[in-house]
Amino acid sequence: MKVKKFTVNTMAEGLERIRKDLGPDAMILQTKKTKKATGFLGLFKKEQLEIMAGVDPDVKQQASDPQTPSGEIENMQQIITQLKEVKGLIKEKRDDLHIQAETMPTDVKRMIERLHNMELPPFLINEMTDHLLARWYKESEQLRDSKVTEWIEEYLNSKLTGLSFGGITYNNQLIKLIGPTGVGKTTTIAKLAAEAVLKHKKQVAFITTDTYRIAAIEQLRTYANIFHAPIEVCYSAEDYQQAVEKFAHYDVIFIDTAGRNYRLEENIKELSSVTKTTDFPTETFLVLSLTAKVEDMKEIYEQFIGMDIDRFLFTKMDETSSLHAVGEMVFHYQKGIAYMTNGQEVPEDLQEMTKENFLDIVLKKDSAHV
Ligand SMILES: Nc1nc2c(ncn2[C@@H]2O[C@H](COP(=O)(O)OP(=O)(O)OP(=O)(O)O)[C@@H](O)[C@H]2O)c(=O)[nH]1
Ligand SMILES: [Mg+2]
């Protein structure tokens, strides 16, 4: 048998060429689809057909043999069936390509642009781009703006599972604020105390371990006086333990700590040894100013890692237009946020941060800005 391979664009073209080359008695032995990459990044693959055809020198004789007409008819039917199949496949593929060429670039571009406009860390943007693309391929016909937003929110929500957001729960008696110098720890404690006293009718007491500057003690004492609340200044772990026990009957005990250079390990050690009490349930907020660089915030976080941080508390939101660090810190370290502060006024410049508020910020929804 003489066998020959034909690579053609359509079955019709194939049949024509087979007939020309091998004569009318040729038989199709096998057909196979192949792809030839063309265009930008080989995106538009052109489908071709590879047809193996052969002709048997004896066939002519057989074909004219009145004993075997059914074989020929069968052969013809096979060809027709194959032809239909191939036609169907080509149409399907062409429709696919049509959708991709028409809509993929704009939709994908728009999705990625939106992600880049959000306050999200680059690693998460990359991760989400892959996720959204995979979803897009699966559900492209449903793509609408609101759908993409839904997908993004769903994805971010899944990333926040198990993280704790929101303000003081009042399940823990001790509320401890730690963080570098000048970020607003003492001012924020005053805001939190005002909320506890005025809104939640709690009895509050204050402890400060900031014994380095008289002014710092006076600053907290002033607030304590406003709330008619007691205050203890603690120089050592023993002082601290005693003060906590003394205030055991108060609803909330706010602990202000000294802003020091916590890049020095001895300062961290001192802080954690003074404020270590095991028997009182404590909620610890790491206070970070949004005016700081995100790299510095990360370094600070690493220094404080051993201090059982429960949530972040971001301050000075009013002094920056970029809230990029908020998303970066939360997603990177997998810690939620308790509050954000946006000004120097006590008590009003304080906003509790629920998971929804946080998502509003990273998704840049208007309601996010207080
Ligand atoms: N713009 C702005 N200023 C703030 C905010 N919170 C605090 N401040 C100001 O930041 C400065 C430092 O605040 P403090 O509360 O003394 O900061 P701290 O962390 O206790 O400082 P140290 O005790 O020295 O470590 C003060 O001038 C505050 O008024 C805020 O949300 N926005
Ligand atoms: Mg202070």
CSV table of C-alpha atoms and ligand atoms in Angstrom, one decimal:
chain,number,residue,atom,x,y,z
A,1,MET,CA,0.0,0.0,0.0
A,2,LYS,CA,1.2,3.5,-0.8
A,3,VAL,CA,0.8,5.8,2.2
A,4,LYS,CA,1.1,9.5,2.3
A,5,LYS,CA,0.6,12.3,4.9
A,6,PHE,CA,-1.3,15.5,4.1
A,7,THR,CA,-1.3,18.6,6.3
A,8,VAL,CA,-4.2,20.8,5.3
A,9,ASN,CA,-6.5,23.5,6.7
A,10,THR,CA,-9.8,21.8,5.9
A,11,MET,CA,-11.1,18.3,5.3
A,12,ALA,CA,-12.4,19.5,1.9
A,13,GLU,CA,-8.9,20.6,0.9
A,14,GLY,CA,-7.5,17.3,2.2
A,15,LEU,CA,-9.9,15.2,0.1
A,16,GLU,CA,-9.1,17.3,-2.9
A,17,ARG,CA,-5.4,16.8,-2.5
A,18,ILE,CA,-5.7,13.1,-1.7
A,19,ARG,CA,-7.8,12.5,-4.8
A,20,LYS,CA,-5.3,14.4,-6.9
A,21,ASP,CA,-2.2,12.7,-5.5
A,22,LEU,CA,-3.4,9.2,-4.9
A,23,GLY,CA,-6.4,8.9,-7.1
A,24,PRO,CA,-10.1,8.3,-6.5
A,25,ASP,CA,-9.4,4.9,-4.8
A,26,ALA,CA,-7.4,6.3,-1.9
A,27,MET,CA,-8.5,5.6,1.6
A,28,ILE,CA,-8.2,7.8,4.7
A,29,LEU,CA,-6.3,5.8,7.3
A,30,GLN,CA,-6.1,8.4,10.0
A,31,THR,CA,-7.0,12.0,10.7
A,32,LYS,CA,-5.4,14.1,13.5
A,33,LYS,CA,-5.8,17.7,14.5
A,34,THR,CA,-2.5,19.7,14.9
A,35,LYS,CA,-1.9,23.2,16.1
A,36,LYS,CA,0.4,25.7,14.5
A,37,ALA,CA,1.2,28.7,16.7
A,38,THR,CA,0.8,32.0,15.1
A,39,GLY,CA,0.4,35.6,16.3
A,40,PHE,CA,1.3,37.3,19.6
A,41,LEU,CA,2.9,34.8,22.0
A,42,GLY,CA,1.5,32.0,19.9
A,43,LEU,CA,-1.8,32.8,21.4
A,44,PHE,CA,-3.8,32.2,18.3
A,45,LYS,CA,-3.0,28.7,17.4
A,46,LYS,CA,-4.1,27.7,14.0
A,47,GLU,CA,-5.8,24.4,13.8
A,48,GLN,CA,-4.8,22.1,11.0
A,49,LEU,CA,-5.6,18.6,9.9
A,50,GLU,CA,-3.0,15.9,9.4
A,51,ILE,CA,-4.5,13.2,7.2
A,52,MET,CA,-2.8,9.8,6.5
A,53,ALA,CA,-4.1,8.4,3.3
A,54,GLY,CA,-3.2,5.4,1.3
A,55,VAL,CA,-4.0,3.6,-1.9
A,56,ASP,CA,-3.8,-0.1,-2.5
A,57,PRO,CA,-2.9,-1.1,-6.0
A,58,ASP,CA,-5.4,-4.0,-5.7
A,59,VAL,CA,-8.2,-1.8,-4.5
A,60,LYS,CA,-9.2,-0.8,-8.0
A,61,GLN,CA,-9.8,-4.4,-8.8
A,62,GLN,CA,-11.7,-5.0,-5.5
A,63,ALA,CA,-13.7,-1.8,-6.0
A,64,SER,CA,-14.9,-3.0,-9.3
A,65,ASP,CA,-15.7,-6.4,-7.9
A,66,PRO,CA,-19.4,-6.6,-7.5
A,67,GLN,CA,-18.8,-8.8,-4.4
A,68,THR,CA,-17.6,-5.9,-2.3
A,69,PRO,CA,-19.7,-2.8,-2.7
A,70,SER,CA,-20.7,-2.7,0.9
A,71,GLY,CA,-17.0,-2.2,1.9
A,72,GLU,CA,-16.9,0.9,-0.2
A,73,ILE,CA,-20.1,2.3,1.2
A,74,GLU,CA,-18.9,1.7,4.7
A,75,ASN,CA,-15.7,3.6,3.8
A,76,MET,CA,-17.6,6.5,2.5
A,77,GLN,CA,-19.8,6.7,5.5
A,78,GLN,CA,-16.8,6.6,7.8
A,79,ILE,CA,-15.3,9.5,5.8
A,80,ILE,CA,-18.6,11.5,6.1
A,81,THR,CA,-18.8,10.8,9.9
A,82,GLN,CA,-15.2,11.9,10.4
A,83,LEU,CA,-15.8,14.9,8.3
A,84,LYS,CA,-18.7,16.0,10.5
A,85,GLU,CA,-16.7,15.4,13.6
A,86,VAL,CA,-13.8,17.4,12.4
A,87,LYS,CA,-16.1,20.2,11.2
A,88,GLY,CA,-17.7,20.4,14.7
A,89,LEU,CA,-14.4,20.5,16.4
A,90,ILE,CA,-13.1,23.3,14.2
A,91,LYS,CA,-16.2,25.3,14.8
A,92,GLU,CA,-16.0,24.9,18.6
A,93,LYS,CA,-12.4,25.9,18.6
A,94,ARG,CA,-13.0,28.9,16.4
A,95,ASP,CA,-15.7,30.1,18.8
A,96,ASP,CA,-13.3,29.7,21.7
A,97,LEU,CA,-10.7,31.7,20.0
A,98,HIS,CA,-13.2,34.3,19.1
A,99,ILE,CA,-14.1,34.8,22.8
A,100,GLN,CA,-10.5,35.0,23.8
A,101,ALA,CA,-9.4,37.4,21.2
A,102,GLU,CA,-12.4,39.6,21.7
A,103,THR,CA,-12.6,39.8,25.5
A,104,MET,CA,-9.6,38.4,27.3
A,105,PRO,CA,-7.1,41.2,27.0
A,106,THR,CA,-9.5,44.0,28.2
A,107,ASP,CA,-11.0,42.0,31.0
A,108,VAL,CA,-7.8,40.7,32.3
A,109,LYS,CA,-6.1,44.0,32.0
A,110,ARG,CA,-9.0,45.7,33.9
A,111,MET,CA,-8.8,43.1,36.7
A,112,ILE,CA,-5.1,43.5,37.2
A,113,GLU,CA,-5.3,47.3,37.0
A,114,ARG,CA,-7.9,47.2,39.8
A,115,LEU,CA,-5.7,45.1,42.0
A,116,HIS,CA,-2.8,47.4,41.6
A,117,ASN,CA,-4.9,50.3,42.6
A,118,MET,CA,-5.8,48.7,45.9
A,119,GLU,CA,-3.8,48.9,49.1
A,120,LEU,CA,-2.5,45.3,48.8
A,121,PRO,CA,1.0,43.9,49.1
A,122,PRO,CA,2.6,42.8,45.8
A,123,PHE,CA,2.8,39.1,46.9
A,124,LEU,CA,-1.0,39.1,47.3
A,125,ILE,CA,-1.6,40.9,44.1
A,126,ASN,CA,0.4,38.2,42.2
A,127,GLU,CA,-1.4,35.4,44.0
A,128,MET,CA,-4.8,37.0,43.3
A,129,THR,CA,-4.0,37.6,39.7
A,130,ASP,CA,-3.4,33.9,39.2
A,131,HIS,CA,-6.6,33.1,41.1
A,132,LEU,CA,-8.7,35.5,39.2
A,133,LEU,CA,-7.3,34.4,35.9
A,134,ALA,CA,-8.1,30.8,36.7
A,135,ARG,CA,-11.7,31.8,37.7
A,136,TRP,CA,-12.0,33.9,34.6
A,137,TYR,CA,-11.1,31.0,32.3
A,138,LYS,CA,-13.7,28.9,34.1
A,139,GLU,CA,-16.5,31.4,34.3
A,140,SER,CA,-15.7,34.0,31.6
A,141,GLU,CA,-19.2,34.3,30.4
A,142,GLN,CA,-20.3,35.6,33.7
A,143,LEU,CA,-17.8,38.3,33.9
A,144,ARG,CA,-19.1,41.6,35.1
A,145,ASP,CA,-17.5,44.3,37.2
A,146,SER,CA,-19.6,43.4,40.2
A,147,LYS,CA,-18.6,39.8,39.7
A,148,VAL,CA,-14.9,40.6,39.8
A,149,THR,CA,-15.4,42.7,43.0
A,150,GLU,CA,-17.2,39.7,44.5
A,151,TRP,CA,-14.4,37.4,43.6
A,152,ILE,CA,-11.8,39.7,45.0
A,153,GLU,CA,-13.7,40.1,48.3
A,154,GLU,CA,-14.3,36.4,48.5
A,155,TYR,CA,-10.6,35.7,48.1
A,156,LEU,CA,-9.5,38.4,50.6
A,157,ASN,CA,-12.1,37.1,53.1
A,158,SER,CA,-10.6,33.6,52.8
A,159,LYS,CA,-7.2,35.1,53.5
A,160,LEU,CA,-8.5,36.7,56.7
A,161,THR,CA,-10.1,33.5,58.1
A,162,GLY,CA,-9.1,33.2,61.7
A,163,LEU,CA,-7.7,36.7,62.1
A,164,SER,CA,-9.1,38.8,64.9
A,165,PHE,CA,-10.4,42.3,64.2
A,166,GLY,CA,-12.2,44.8,66.3
A,167,GLY,CA,-11.8,46.8,69.5
A,168,ILE,CA,-11.6,45.9,73.1
A,169,THR,CA,-13.7,42.9,73.9
A,170,TYR,CA,-13.8,43.5,77.6
A,171,ASN,CA,-13.2,39.8,78.1
A,172,ASN,CA,-9.6,40.6,79.1
A,173,GLN,CA,-9.0,42.9,82.0
A,174,LEU,CA,-5.6,44.2,80.9
A,175,ILE,CA,-5.2,46.2,77.7
A,176,LYS,CA,-1.6,46.7,76.9
A,177,LEU,CA,-0.2,49.1,74.3
A,178,ILE,CA,3.3,48.6,73.0
A,179,GLY,CA,5.2,50.2,70.2
A,180,PRO,CA,8.0,52.5,69.3
A,181,THR,CA,8.5,56.1,70.5
A,182,GLY,CA,6.0,58.8,69.7
A,183,VAL,CA,3.5,56.7,67.7
A,184,GLY,CA,0.6,57.8,70.0
A,185,LYS,CA,0.4,55.1,72.6
A,186,THR,CA,-0.5,57.4,75.5
A,187,THR,CA,-2.9,59.5,73.5
A,188,THR,CA,-4.6,56.4,72.2
A,189,ILE,CA,-5.0,55.0,75.7
A,190,ALA,CA,-6.8,58.2,76.6
A,191,LYS,CA,-9.1,57.7,73.7
A,192,LEU,CA,-9.7,54.1,74.6
A,193,ALA,CA,-10.4,54.9,78.2
A,194,ALA,CA,-12.9,57.6,77.2
A,195,GLU,CA,-14.7,55.0,75.1
A,196,ALA,CA,-14.7,52.5,77.9
A,197,VAL,CA,-16.0,55.0,80.5
A,198,LEU,CA,-18.4,57.0,78.4
A,199,LYS,CA,-19.8,54.5,76.0
A,200,HIS,CA,-19.5,51.2,77.9
A,201,LYS,CA,-19.7,52.6,81.5
A,202,LYS,CA,-16.6,50.7,82.6
A,203,GLN,CA,-14.5,51.4,85.7
A,204,VAL,CA,-10.9,52.0,84.4
A,205,ALA,CA,-7.5,52.2,86.0
A,206,PHE,CA,-4.1,53.0,84.5
A,207,ILE,CA,-0.6,51.6,84.8
A,208,THR,CA,2.4,53.1,83.2
A,209,THR,CA,5.8,51.5,82.9
A,210,ASP,CA,7.2,54.7,81.3
A,211,THR,CA,9.4,55.8,84.1
A,212,TYR,CA,12.0,57.4,81.9
A,213,ARG,CA,10.4,60.8,81.5
A,214,ILE,CA,8.4,62.8,84.1
A,215,ALA,CA,6.5,64.4,81.3
A,216,ALA,CA,5.3,61.0,80.1
A,217,ILE,CA,4.0,60.1,83.6
A,218,GLU,CA,2.3,63.5,83.9
A,219,GLN,CA,0.7,63.1,80.5
A,220,LEU,CA,-1.1,59.9,81.6
A,221,ARG,CA,-1.8,61.3,85.0
A,222,THR,CA,-3.7,64.2,83.4
A,223,TYR,CA,-5.9,61.8,81.5
A,224,ALA,CA,-6.4,59.6,84.6
A,225,ASN,CA,-7.6,62.7,86.6
A,226,ILE,CA,-10.1,63.5,83.9
A,227,PHE,CA,-11.7,60.1,84.3
A,228,HIS,CA,-11.3,60.1,88.1
A,229,ALA,CA,-9.3,56.9,87.6
A,230,PRO,CA,-6.3,55.7,89.7
A,231,ILE,CA,-2.8,55.4,88.2
A,232,GLU,CA,0.3,53.4,89.2
A,233,VAL,CA,3.8,54.0,88.0
A,234,CYS,CA,5.8,50.8,87.8
A,235,TYR,CA,9.6,50.5,87.8
A,236,SER,CA,9.9,46.7,88.1
A,237,ALA,CA,8.1,43.4,87.6
A,238,GLU,CA,7.2,43.4,91.3
A,239,ASP,CA,5.7,46.9,91.1
A,240,TYR,CA,3.7,45.8,88.1
A,241,GLN,CA,2.4,42.6,89.7
A,242,GLN,CA,1.3,44.6,92.7
A,243,ALA,CA,-0.4,47.3,90.7
A,244,VAL,CA,-2.3,44.7,88.7
A,245,GLU,CA,-3.5,43.0,91.8
A,246,LYS,CA,-4.4,46.3,93.4
A,247,PHE,CA,-6.6,47.1,90.4
A,248,ALA,CA,-8.0,43.6,90.1
A,249,HIS,CA,-11.6,44.8,90.8
A,250,TYR,CA,-11.6,47.3,88.0
A,251,ASP,CA,-13.2,46.4,84.7
A,252,VAL,CA,-10.3,47.4,82.5
A,253,ILE,CA,-6.7,48.3,83.4
A,254,PHE,CA,-4.9,50.2,80.7
A,255,ILE,CA,-1.2,49.7,80.5
A,256,ASP,CA,0.9,52.4,78.9
A,257,THR,CA,4.5,51.5,78.1
A,258,ALA,CA,7.5,53.5,77.3
A,259,GLY,CA,8.4,54.4,73.8
A,260,ARG,CA,12.1,53.3,73.5
A,261,ASN,CA,14.3,52.3,70.7
A,262,TYR,CA,13.1,48.8,70.4
A,263,ARG,CA,15.7,48.0,67.8
A,264,LEU,CA,17.9,47.5,70.9
A,265,GLU,CA,17.1,44.0,72.2
A,266,GLU,CA,17.7,45.0,75.9
A,267,ASN,CA,14.8,47.4,75.7
A,268,ILE,CA,12.5,44.7,74.5
A,269,LYS,CA,13.7,42.3,77.2
A,270,GLU,CA,13.2,44.9,79.8
A,271,LEU,CA,9.7,45.7,78.6
A,272,SER,CA,8.6,42.1,78.5
A,273,SER,CA,10.1,41.2,81.8
A,274,VAL,CA,8.4,44.2,83.6
A,275,THR,CA,4.9,43.6,82.1
A,276,LYS,CA,4.8,39.9,82.4
A,277,THR,CA,1.8,38.6,84.4
A,278,THR,CA,0.5,35.2,83.7
A,279,ASP,CA,-2.7,35.1,85.7
A,280,PHE,CA,-4.5,38.1,84.2
A,281,PRO,CA,-5.9,37.8,80.7
A,282,THR,CA,-4.3,40.5,78.6
A,283,GLU,CA,-5.0,41.9,75.2
A,284,THR,CA,-1.9,43.4,73.6
A,285,PHE,CA,-2.0,45.9,70.8
A,286,LEU,CA,1.1,46.8,68.8
A,287,VAL,CA,0.8,50.5,68.0
A,288,LEU,CA,2.3,51.6,64.7
A,289,SER,CA,2.2,55.0,63.1
A,290,LEU,CA,1.1,55.1,59.4
A,291,THR,CA,3.7,57.8,58.8
A,292,ALA,CA,6.4,55.2,59.2
A,293,LYS,CA,7.9,53.2,56.3
A,294,VAL,CA,6.5,49.7,55.9
A,295,GLU,CA,10.0,48.2,56.1
A,296,ASP,CA,10.5,49.9,59.5
A,297,MET,CA,7.1,48.7,60.7
A,298,LYS,CA,8.1,45.1,59.7
A,299,GLU,CA,11.4,45.5,61.6
A,300,ILE,CA,9.5,46.7,64.6
A,301,TYR,CA,7.0,43.8,64.4
A,302,GLU,CA,9.9,41.3,64.3
A,303,GLN,CA,11.4,42.9,67.4
A,304,PHE,CA,8.1,42.6,69.3
A,305,ILE,CA,7.2,39.2,68.1
A,306,GLY,CA,7.8,37.5,71.4
A,307,MET,CA,5.3,39.8,73.2
A,308,ASP,CA,2.1,38.0,72.2
A,309,ILE,CA,0.7,40.7,70.0
A,310,ASP,CA,-3.1,40.2,69.5
A,311,ARG,CA,-3.8,43.0,67.0
A,312,PHE,CA,-2.4,46.0,65.4
A,313,LEU,CA,-3.4,49.5,66.2
A,314,PHE,CA,-2.5,52.0,63.5
A,315,THR,CA,-2.2,55.7,64.3
A,316,LYS,CA,-1.9,59.0,62.4
A,317,MET,CA,-4.0,57.9,59.5
A,318,ASP,CA,-4.7,61.6,59.0
A,319,GLU,CA,-1.1,62.3,58.2
A,320,THR,CA,-0.7,60.0,55.2
A,321,SER,CA,-2.5,59.5,51.9
A,322,SER,CA,-1.2,55.9,51.5
A,323,LEU,CA,-2.7,53.2,53.6
A,324,HIS,CA,-0.6,50.6,51.8
A,325,ALA,CA,1.1,49.5,55.0
A,326,VAL,CA,-2.2,48.5,56.5
A,327,GLY,CA,-2.8,45.7,54.0
A,328,GLU,CA,0.8,44.7,53.9
A,329,MET,CA,1.1,44.2,57.7
A,330,VAL,CA,-2.2,42.4,58.0
A,331,PHE,CA,-1.7,40.0,55.2
A,332,HIS,CA,2.0,39.5,55.8
A,333,TYR,CA,1.9,38.8,59.5
A,334,GLN,CA,-1.7,37.4,59.6
A,335,LYS,CA,-2.8,39.7,62.4
A,336,GLY,CA,-6.0,41.8,62.5
A,337,ILE,CA,-6.5,45.4,63.6
A,338,ALA,CA,-8.1,46.7,66.7
A,339,TYR,CA,-8.4,50.4,65.9
A,340,MET,CA,-7.1,53.1,63.7
A,341,THR,CA,-6.6,56.7,64.9
A,342,ASN,CA,-6.9,59.8,62.7
A,343,GLY,CA,-6.1,62.8,64.7
A,344,GLN,CA,-4.9,64.2,68.0
A,345,GLU,CA,-8.3,64.9,69.5
A,346,VAL,CA,-9.3,62.8,72.5
A,347,PRO,CA,-11.6,61.0,72.4
A,348,GLU,CA,-13.1,61.4,68.9
A,349,ASP,CA,-10.2,60.6,66.6
A,350,LEU,CA,-10.5,56.8,67.0
A,351,GLN,CA,-12.1,54.2,64.8
A,352,GLU,CA,-12.7,50.6,65.7
A,353,MET,CA,-11.6,48.3,62.9
A,354,THR,CA,-13.9,45.5,61.9
A,355,LYS,CA,-13.0,43.1,59.2
A,356,GLU,CA,-15.5,45.0,56.9
A,357,ASN,CA,-13.8,48.4,57.6
A,358,PHE,CA,-10.5,46.8,56.8
A,359,LEU,CA,-11.7,45.4,53.5
A,360,ASP,CA,-13.2,48.8,52.7
A,361,ILE,CA,-9.7,50.3,53.2
A,362,VAL,CA,-7.8,47.8,51.1
A,363,LEU,CA,-10.5,47.8,48.4
A,364,LYS,CA,-10.4,51.6,48.5
A,365,LYS,CA,-14.1,52.0,49.1
A,366,ASP,CA,-15.1,55.6,49.9
A,367,SER,CA,-16.7,54.8,53.2
A,368,ALA,CA,-13.3,53.7,54.5
A,369,HIS,CA,-12.2,57.3,55.3
A,370,VAL,CA,-13.4,58.5,58.6
B,1,LIG,N1,-1.9,63.5,63.6
B,1,LIG,C1,-2.0,62.6,64.6
B,1,LIG,N2,-1.2,62.8,65.6
B,1,LIG,C2,-1.4,61.9,66.6
B,1,LIG,C3,-2.3,60.8,66.5
B,1,LIG,N3,-2.2,60.0,67.7
B,1,LIG,C4,-1.2,60.7,68.4
B,1,LIG,N4,-0.8,61.8,67.8
B,1,LIG,C5,0.2,62.7,68.3
B,1,LIG,O1,1.5,62.1,68.3
B,1,LIG,C6,2.3,62.6,69.3
B,1,LIG,C7,2.9,61.6,70.2
B,1,LIG,O2,1.8,61.0,70.9
B,1,LIG,P1,2.0,60.2,72.3
B,1,LIG,O3,0.6,59.6,72.7
B,1,LIG,O4,2.7,60.9,73.3
B,1,LIG,O5,2.9,59.0,71.7
B,1,LIG,P2,3.6,57.8,72.6
B,1,LIG,O6,3.6,56.6,71.7
B,1,LIG,O7,2.9,57.7,73.9
B,1,LIG,O8,5.0,58.4,72.7
B,1,LIG,P3,6.2,57.9,73.7
B,1,LIG,O9,5.5,57.7,75.0
B,1,LIG,O10,7.1,59.0,73.7
B,1,LIG,O11,6.7,56.7,73.2
B,1,LIG,C8,1.4,63.6,70.1
B,1,LIG,O12,1.6,64.9,69.6
B,1,LIG,C9,0.0,63.2,69.7
B,1,LIG,O13,-0.9,64.2,69.7
B,1,LIG,C10,-3.1,60.7,65.3
B,1,LIG,O14,-3.9,59.7,65.1
B,1,LIG,N5,-2.9,61.6,64.4
B,2,MG,MG,3.7,57.7,75.8
